[in-house]
XYZ file of C-alpha atoms in Angstrom:
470
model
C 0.000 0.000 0.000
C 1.475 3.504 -1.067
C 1.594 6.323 1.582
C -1.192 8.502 -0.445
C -3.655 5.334 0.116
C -2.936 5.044 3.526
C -3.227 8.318 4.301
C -6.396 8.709 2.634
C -7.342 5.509 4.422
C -6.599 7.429 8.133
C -8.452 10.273 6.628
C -11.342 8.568 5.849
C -11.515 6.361 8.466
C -11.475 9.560 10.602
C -14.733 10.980 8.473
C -16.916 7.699 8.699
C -16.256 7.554 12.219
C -17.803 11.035 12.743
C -20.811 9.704 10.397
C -21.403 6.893 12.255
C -20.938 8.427 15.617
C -23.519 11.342 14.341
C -25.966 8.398 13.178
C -25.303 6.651 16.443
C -25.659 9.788 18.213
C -29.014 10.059 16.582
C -30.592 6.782 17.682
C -29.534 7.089 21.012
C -31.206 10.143 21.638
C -34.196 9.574 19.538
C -36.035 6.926 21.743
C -35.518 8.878 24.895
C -36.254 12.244 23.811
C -39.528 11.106 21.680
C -40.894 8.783 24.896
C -40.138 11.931 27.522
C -42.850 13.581 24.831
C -45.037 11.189 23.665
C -46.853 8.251 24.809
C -44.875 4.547 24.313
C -48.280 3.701 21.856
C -47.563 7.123 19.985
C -43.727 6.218 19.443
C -44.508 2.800 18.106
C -47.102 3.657 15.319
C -44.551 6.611 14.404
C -41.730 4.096 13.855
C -44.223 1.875 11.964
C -45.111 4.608 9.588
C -42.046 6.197 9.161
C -40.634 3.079 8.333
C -42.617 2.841 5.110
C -41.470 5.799 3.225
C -37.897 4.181 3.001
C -39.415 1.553 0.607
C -39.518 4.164 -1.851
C -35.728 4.547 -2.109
C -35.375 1.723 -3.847
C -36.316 2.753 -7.499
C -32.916 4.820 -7.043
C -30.433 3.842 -4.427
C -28.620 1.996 -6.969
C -28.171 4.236 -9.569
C -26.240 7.001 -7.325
C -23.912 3.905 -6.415
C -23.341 2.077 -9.644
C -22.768 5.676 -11.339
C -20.572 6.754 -8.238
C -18.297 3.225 -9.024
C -18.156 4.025 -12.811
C -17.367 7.352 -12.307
C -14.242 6.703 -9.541
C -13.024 3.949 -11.818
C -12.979 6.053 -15.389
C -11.474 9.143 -13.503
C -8.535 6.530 -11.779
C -7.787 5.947 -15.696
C -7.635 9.773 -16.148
C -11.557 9.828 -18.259
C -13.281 12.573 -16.827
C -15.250 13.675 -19.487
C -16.812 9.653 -19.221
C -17.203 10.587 -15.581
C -19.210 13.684 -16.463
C -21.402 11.770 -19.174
C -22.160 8.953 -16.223
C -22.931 11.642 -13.784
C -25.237 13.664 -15.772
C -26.818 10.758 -17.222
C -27.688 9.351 -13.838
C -28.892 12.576 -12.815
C -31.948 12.837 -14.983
C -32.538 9.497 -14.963
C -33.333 9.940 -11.115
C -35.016 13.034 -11.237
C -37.315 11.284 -14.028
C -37.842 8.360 -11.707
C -38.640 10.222 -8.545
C -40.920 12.511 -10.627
C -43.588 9.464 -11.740
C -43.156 7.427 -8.156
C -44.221 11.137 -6.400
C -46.942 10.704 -9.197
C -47.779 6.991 -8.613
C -47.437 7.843 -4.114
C -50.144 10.577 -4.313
C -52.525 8.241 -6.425
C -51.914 5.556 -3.840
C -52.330 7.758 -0.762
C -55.642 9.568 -2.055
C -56.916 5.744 -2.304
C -55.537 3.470 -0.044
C -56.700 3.579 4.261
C -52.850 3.568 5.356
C -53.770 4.038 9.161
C -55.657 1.238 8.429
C -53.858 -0.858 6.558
C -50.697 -0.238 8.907
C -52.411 -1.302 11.976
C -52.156 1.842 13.188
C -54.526 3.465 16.437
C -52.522 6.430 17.460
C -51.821 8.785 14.588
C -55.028 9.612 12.200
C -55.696 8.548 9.092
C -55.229 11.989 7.640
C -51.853 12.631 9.277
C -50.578 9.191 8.570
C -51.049 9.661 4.772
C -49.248 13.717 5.075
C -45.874 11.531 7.039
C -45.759 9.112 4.148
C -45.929 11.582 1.709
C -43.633 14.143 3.544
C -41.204 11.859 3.956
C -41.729 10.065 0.702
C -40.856 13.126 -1.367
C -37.718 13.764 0.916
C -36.424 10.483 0.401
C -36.609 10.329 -2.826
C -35.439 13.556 -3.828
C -32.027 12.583 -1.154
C -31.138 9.838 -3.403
C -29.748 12.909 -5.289
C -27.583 13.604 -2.530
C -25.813 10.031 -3.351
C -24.574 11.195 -6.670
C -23.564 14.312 -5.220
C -21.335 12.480 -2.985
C -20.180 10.192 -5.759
C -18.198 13.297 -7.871
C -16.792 13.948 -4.465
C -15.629 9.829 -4.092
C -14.282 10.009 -7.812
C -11.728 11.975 -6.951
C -10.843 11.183 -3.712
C -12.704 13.119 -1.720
C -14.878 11.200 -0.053
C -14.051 11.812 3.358
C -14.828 15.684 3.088
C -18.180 14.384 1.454
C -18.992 12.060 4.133
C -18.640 15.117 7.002
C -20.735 17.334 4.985
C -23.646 14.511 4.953
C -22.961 13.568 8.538
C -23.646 17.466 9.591
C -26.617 17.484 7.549
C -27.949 14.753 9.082
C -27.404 16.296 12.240
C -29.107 19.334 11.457
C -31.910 17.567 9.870
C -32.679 15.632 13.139
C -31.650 18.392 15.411
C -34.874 20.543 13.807
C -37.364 17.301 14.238
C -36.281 17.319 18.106
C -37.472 21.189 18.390
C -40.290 20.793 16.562
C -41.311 17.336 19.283
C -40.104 19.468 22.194
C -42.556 22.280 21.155
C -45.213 19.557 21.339
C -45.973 19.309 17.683
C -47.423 16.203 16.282
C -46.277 13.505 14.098
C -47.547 15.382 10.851
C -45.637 18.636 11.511
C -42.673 16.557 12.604
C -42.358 14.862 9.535
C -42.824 17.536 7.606
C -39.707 19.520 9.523
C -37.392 16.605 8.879
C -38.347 16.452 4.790
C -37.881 20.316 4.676
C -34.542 19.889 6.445
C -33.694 17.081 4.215
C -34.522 18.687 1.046
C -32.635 22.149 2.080
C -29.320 19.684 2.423
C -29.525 18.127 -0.793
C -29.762 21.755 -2.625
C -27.138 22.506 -0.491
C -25.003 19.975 -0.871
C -25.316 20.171 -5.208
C -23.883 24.019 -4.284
C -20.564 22.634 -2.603
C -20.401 20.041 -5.557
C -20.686 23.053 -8.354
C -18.074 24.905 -6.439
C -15.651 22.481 -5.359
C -15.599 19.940 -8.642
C -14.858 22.621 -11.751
C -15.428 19.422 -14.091
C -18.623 18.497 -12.976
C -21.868 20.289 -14.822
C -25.305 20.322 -13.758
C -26.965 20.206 -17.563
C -28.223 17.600 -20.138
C -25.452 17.998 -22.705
C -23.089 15.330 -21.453
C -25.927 13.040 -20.936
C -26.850 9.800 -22.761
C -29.413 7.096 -23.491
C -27.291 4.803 -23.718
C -25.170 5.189 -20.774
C -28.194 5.131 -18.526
C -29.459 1.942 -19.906
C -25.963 0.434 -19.133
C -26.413 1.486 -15.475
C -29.757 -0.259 -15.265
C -28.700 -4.062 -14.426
C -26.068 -2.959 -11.906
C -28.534 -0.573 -10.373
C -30.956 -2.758 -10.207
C -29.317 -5.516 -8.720
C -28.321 -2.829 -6.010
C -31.344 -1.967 -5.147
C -32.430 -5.251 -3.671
C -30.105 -4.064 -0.783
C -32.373 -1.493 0.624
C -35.075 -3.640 -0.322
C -33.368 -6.176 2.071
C -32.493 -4.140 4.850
C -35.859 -2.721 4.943
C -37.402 -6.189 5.612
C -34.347 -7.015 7.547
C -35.107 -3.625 10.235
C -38.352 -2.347 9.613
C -40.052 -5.841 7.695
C -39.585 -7.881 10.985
C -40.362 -4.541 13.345
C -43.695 -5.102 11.520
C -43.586 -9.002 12.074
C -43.300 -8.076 15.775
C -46.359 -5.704 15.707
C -48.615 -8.176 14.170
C -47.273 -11.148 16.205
C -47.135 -9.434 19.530
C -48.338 -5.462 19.258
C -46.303 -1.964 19.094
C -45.098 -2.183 22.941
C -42.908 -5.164 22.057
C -42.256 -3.423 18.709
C -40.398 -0.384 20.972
C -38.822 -3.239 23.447
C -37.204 -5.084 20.204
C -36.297 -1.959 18.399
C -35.147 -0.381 21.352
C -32.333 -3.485 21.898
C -31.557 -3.882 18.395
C -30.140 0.088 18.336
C -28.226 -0.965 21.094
C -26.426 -4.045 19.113
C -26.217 -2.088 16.081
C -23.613 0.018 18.078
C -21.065 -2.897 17.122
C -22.875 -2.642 13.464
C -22.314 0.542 13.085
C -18.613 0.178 13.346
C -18.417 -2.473 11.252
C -20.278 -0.078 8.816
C -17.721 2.390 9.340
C -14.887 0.273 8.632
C -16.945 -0.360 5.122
C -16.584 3.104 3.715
C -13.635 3.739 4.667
C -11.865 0.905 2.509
C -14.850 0.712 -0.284
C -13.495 4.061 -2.119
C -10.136 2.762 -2.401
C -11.155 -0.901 -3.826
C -12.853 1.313 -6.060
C -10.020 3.147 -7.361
C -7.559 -0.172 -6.934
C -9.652 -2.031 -9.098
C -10.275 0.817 -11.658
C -6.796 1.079 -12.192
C -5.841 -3.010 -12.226
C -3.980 -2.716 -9.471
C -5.131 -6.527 -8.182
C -2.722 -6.690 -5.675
C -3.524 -3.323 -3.741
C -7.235 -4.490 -4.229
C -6.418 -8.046 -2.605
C -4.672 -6.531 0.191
C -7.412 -4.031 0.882
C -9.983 -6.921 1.210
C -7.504 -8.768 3.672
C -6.943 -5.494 5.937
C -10.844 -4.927 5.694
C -11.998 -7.634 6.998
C -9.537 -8.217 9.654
C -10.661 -5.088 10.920
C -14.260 -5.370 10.624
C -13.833 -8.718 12.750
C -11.945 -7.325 15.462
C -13.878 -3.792 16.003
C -16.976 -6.190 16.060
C -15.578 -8.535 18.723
C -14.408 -6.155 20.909
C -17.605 -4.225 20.965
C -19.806 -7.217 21.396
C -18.063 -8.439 24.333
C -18.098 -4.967 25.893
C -21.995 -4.436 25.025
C -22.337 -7.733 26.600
C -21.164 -6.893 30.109
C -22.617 -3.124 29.924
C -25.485 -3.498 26.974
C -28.433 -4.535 28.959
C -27.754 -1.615 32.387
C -27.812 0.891 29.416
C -30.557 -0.296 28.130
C -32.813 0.576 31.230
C -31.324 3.683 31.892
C -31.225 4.898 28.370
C -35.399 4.310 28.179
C -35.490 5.274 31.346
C -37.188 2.222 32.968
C -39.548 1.884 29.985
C -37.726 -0.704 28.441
C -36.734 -4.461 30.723
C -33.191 -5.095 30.754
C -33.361 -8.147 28.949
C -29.456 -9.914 28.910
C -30.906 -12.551 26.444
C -32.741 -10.513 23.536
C -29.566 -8.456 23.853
C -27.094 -11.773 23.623
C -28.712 -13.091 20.749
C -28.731 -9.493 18.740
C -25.308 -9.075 19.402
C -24.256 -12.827 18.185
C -26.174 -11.263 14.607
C -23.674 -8.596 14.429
C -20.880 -10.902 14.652
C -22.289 -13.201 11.422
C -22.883 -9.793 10.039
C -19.515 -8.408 10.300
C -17.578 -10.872 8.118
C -20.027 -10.919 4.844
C -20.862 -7.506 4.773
C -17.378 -6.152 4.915
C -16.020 -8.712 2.194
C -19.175 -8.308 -0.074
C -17.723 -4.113 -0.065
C -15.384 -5.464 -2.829
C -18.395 -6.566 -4.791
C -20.009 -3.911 -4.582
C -17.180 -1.305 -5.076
C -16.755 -2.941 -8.594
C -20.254 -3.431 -9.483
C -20.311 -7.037 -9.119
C -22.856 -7.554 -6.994
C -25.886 -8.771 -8.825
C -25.643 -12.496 -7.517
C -25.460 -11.630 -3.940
C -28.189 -8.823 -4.457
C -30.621 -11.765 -5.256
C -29.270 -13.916 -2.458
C -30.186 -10.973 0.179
C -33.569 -10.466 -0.517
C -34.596 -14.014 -0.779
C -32.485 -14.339 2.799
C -33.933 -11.335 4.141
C -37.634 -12.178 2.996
C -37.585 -15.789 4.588
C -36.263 -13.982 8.194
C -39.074 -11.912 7.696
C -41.637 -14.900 7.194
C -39.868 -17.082 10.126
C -39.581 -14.051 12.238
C -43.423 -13.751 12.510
C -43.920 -17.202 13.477
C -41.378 -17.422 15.953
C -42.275 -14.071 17.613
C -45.741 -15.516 18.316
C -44.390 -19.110 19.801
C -41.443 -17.569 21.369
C -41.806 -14.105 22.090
C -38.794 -11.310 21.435
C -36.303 -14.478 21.712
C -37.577 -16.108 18.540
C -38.070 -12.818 17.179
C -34.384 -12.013 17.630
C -32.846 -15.952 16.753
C -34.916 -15.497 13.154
C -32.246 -12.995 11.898
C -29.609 -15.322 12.264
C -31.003 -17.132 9.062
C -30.040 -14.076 6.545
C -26.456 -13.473 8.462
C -25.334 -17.718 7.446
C -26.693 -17.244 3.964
C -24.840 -14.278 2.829
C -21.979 -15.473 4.731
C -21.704 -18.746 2.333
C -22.728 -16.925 -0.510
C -20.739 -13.375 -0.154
C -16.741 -14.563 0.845
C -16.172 -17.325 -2.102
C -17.313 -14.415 -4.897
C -15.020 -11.558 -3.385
C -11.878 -14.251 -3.221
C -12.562 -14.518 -6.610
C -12.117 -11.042 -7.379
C -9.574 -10.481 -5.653
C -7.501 -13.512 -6.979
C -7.176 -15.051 -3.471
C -7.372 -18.365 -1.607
C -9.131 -18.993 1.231
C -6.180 -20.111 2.715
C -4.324 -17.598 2.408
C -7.200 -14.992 3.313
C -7.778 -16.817 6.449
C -3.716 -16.600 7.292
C -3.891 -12.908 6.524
C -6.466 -12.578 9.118
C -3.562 -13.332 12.134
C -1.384 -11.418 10.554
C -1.044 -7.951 11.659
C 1.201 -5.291 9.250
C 2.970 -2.759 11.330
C 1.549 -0.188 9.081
C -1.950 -0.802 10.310
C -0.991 -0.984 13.965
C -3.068 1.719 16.011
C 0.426 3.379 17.566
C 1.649 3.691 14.154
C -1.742 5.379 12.636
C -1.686 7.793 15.370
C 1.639 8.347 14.300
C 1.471 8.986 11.303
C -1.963 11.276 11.829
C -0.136 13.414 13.918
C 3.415 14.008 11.096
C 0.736 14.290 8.515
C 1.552 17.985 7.151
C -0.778 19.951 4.909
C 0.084 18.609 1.570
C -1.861 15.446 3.210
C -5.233 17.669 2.877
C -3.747 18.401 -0.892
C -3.467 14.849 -1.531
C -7.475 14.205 -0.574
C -7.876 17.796 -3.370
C -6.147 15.546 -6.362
C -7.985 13.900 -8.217
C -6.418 10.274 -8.330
């Protein structure tokens, strides 16, 4: 690995760490904050509801990250202008999908008794219908926000791109707080958060205009053709939202049905809790997929080879560690946190936190197939995986409660896990072998004394290095 990698590694690391800890931040002050002002019935059917906008991301998640890959692998071989003709391609093709799904969500709404449909008693049907629609146009129109941070990725950027999200976010969730804490309802807090949400991503296409000279915001670059070429990929990486939607908000419903919203706050409440060690794995995601991106673009096989080892190793050890801490200190938090509103269960907590560790291994080595758009076989496998925990999930929250609730997601994590690591080996030319004898090997390089090291004799032509394109 070449010093300008690693630093932008450190860099990045640094960046995703201060996402993460903002999105952490987040849901650890979301359940307590929302309970102090509404009622634990209230708080359920809003997390129900609010869950169901995010279905509407999938018609364009992919496309922001299929073009985002293109685009950092045609500028590593010095094509900009086939950047610029991905990126502005992409761009309309969103806007013209999120223009007929807006179309196609207001039909449905005006028709369709959501409250009822939903299960839900607390929130009208009249207000329920505004949140989905709120929150429907924001979501759709942020999938914008993913190309935007693609131009910044292509040329090595991506850190700087990642903090500029991450304060969004904040601000974005800082505004729905006020607007609870003035005792507004869910309607008028949904509508705060998509108004926030919507100001970022005009925002954020400002610092893009400014920063990237190269990039235009236009139809002349664009083409037909190199929008139906992002279609498979794009499609294929949609069934990842798809997935984790069933996978978070597909069994929250499963629980509702099975045993009612009160155990819907008790399950969601321990599962942010065990996503702590999920979140780091997450972290530890983006901050090596950029650069398998860029190793790969440029055929560099044995930089992309040793960025899978190092990845994983990681992912497996930050996941470890934080399990066995959450472990001993997971379920005391837990009661305080909700403030006595939520048991301390040391079980539902155990078996959430075994999840994360199946978790950590597949998701970090599937990064490399995604990074290089390679990813359509897997995208299958998750959904299918995903939709059967869903099924199970129901049954065995109704024969055993939260416990079966929680063992049910362990069917997804073993699936992926045989399907994900053969396919990346592949990719990167490696044996299993020899991946699992890099994963007790520990390069000096990578050591923590040595990062901090390095972070710390890091003078400013390392900030000049991030400005270069690649």
């Amino acid at each position: 690995m070449d010093s300008g990698t690693k630093k932008r590694l450190l860099w990045s690391l640094l960046s995703n760490w201060v996402s993460r800890l903002s999105s952490t931040l987040i849901q650890l002050v979301q359940l307590p904050v929302f309970l102090h002002f509404w009622s634990m019935t209230l708080y359920g059917d809003w997390l129900i509801v609010t869950g169901i906008p995010t279905y509407l991301s999938f018609s364009t998640t992919g496309f922001g990250s299929v073009a985002g890959n293109e685009m950092t692998m045609m500028v590593a071989r010095d094509d900009r202008a086939g950047a610029l003709r991905v990126f502005q391609s992409c761009w309309w093709l969103i806007v013209a999908l999120c223009a007929g799904i807006i179309l196609l969500l207001s039909g449905a709404l005006y028709f369709l008794p959501a409250a009822r449909l939903l299960g839900i008693g607390n929130i009208s049907e009249s207000d329920t219908k505004w949140i989905i629609f709120y929150l429907g146009v924001s979501i759709l129109l942020g999938q914008l926000e993913q190309l935007l941070q693609s131009a910044y990725r292509s040329i090595a950027r991506y850190p700087y791109g990642s903090f500029v999200k991450s304060l969004m976010s904040l601000t974005a969730f800082a505004l729905t707080l006020v607007a609870v804490a003035l005792h507004q309802g869910p309607r008028i807090t949904a509508l705060v958060f998509a108004c926030a949400n919507i100001a970022g991503t005009l925002f954020l296409a400002l610092l893009v205009k400014r920063d990237i000279p190269w990039i235009e915001f236009g139809f002349r670059h664009a083409s037909v053709a190199e929008a139906r070429a992002l279609v498979r990929p794009a499609l294929a990486f949609m069934c990842f939202p798809i997935g984790n939607a069933m996978n978070i908000q597909g069994t929250q419903m499963a629980v509702n049905y099975a045993l009612g919203s009160t155990s819907v706050v008790i399950f969601a409440a321990a599962r942010t809790v065990s996503r702590a060690a999920l979140q780091m794995v997450q972290l530890v995601n983006g901050t090596f997929e950029p650069e398998m991106t860029l190793a790969f673009g440029a055929h560099k096989i044995e930089l992309t080879r040793t960025l899978h080892r190092r990845a994983c190793q990681l992912a497996l050890i930050v996941a470890l560690v934080i399990v066995l801490g959450l472990m001993t200190v997971g379920p005391w938090f837990l009661n305080h946190w909700s403030r006595g509103h939520v048991p301390p269960s040391r079980g539902l907590l155990s078996i959430l936190l075994l999840v994360v560790v199946f978790f950590a291994l597949w998701s970090t080595s599937s990064t490399l197939m995604t990074a290089t758009n390679q990813h359509q076989k897997m995208a299958v496998v998750y959904v299918l995986a995903t939709a059967l925990t869903c099924a199970v999930c129901f049954f065995f929250a109704y024969w055993k409660g939260l416990y079966g609730a929680a063992a049910s997601l362990l069917i997804s994590e073993c699936a992926m896990n045989l399907c994900v690591l053969p396919a990346s080996l592949r990719i990167a030319q490696d044996t299993f072998p020899a991946f699992l004898a890099s994963m007790f090997t520990f390069p000096q390089s990578l050591k923590p004394a040595a990062l901090l090291a390095r972070l710390r004799s890091s003078k400013p032509g390392l900030e000049n290095d991030m400005d270069n394109p690649v």
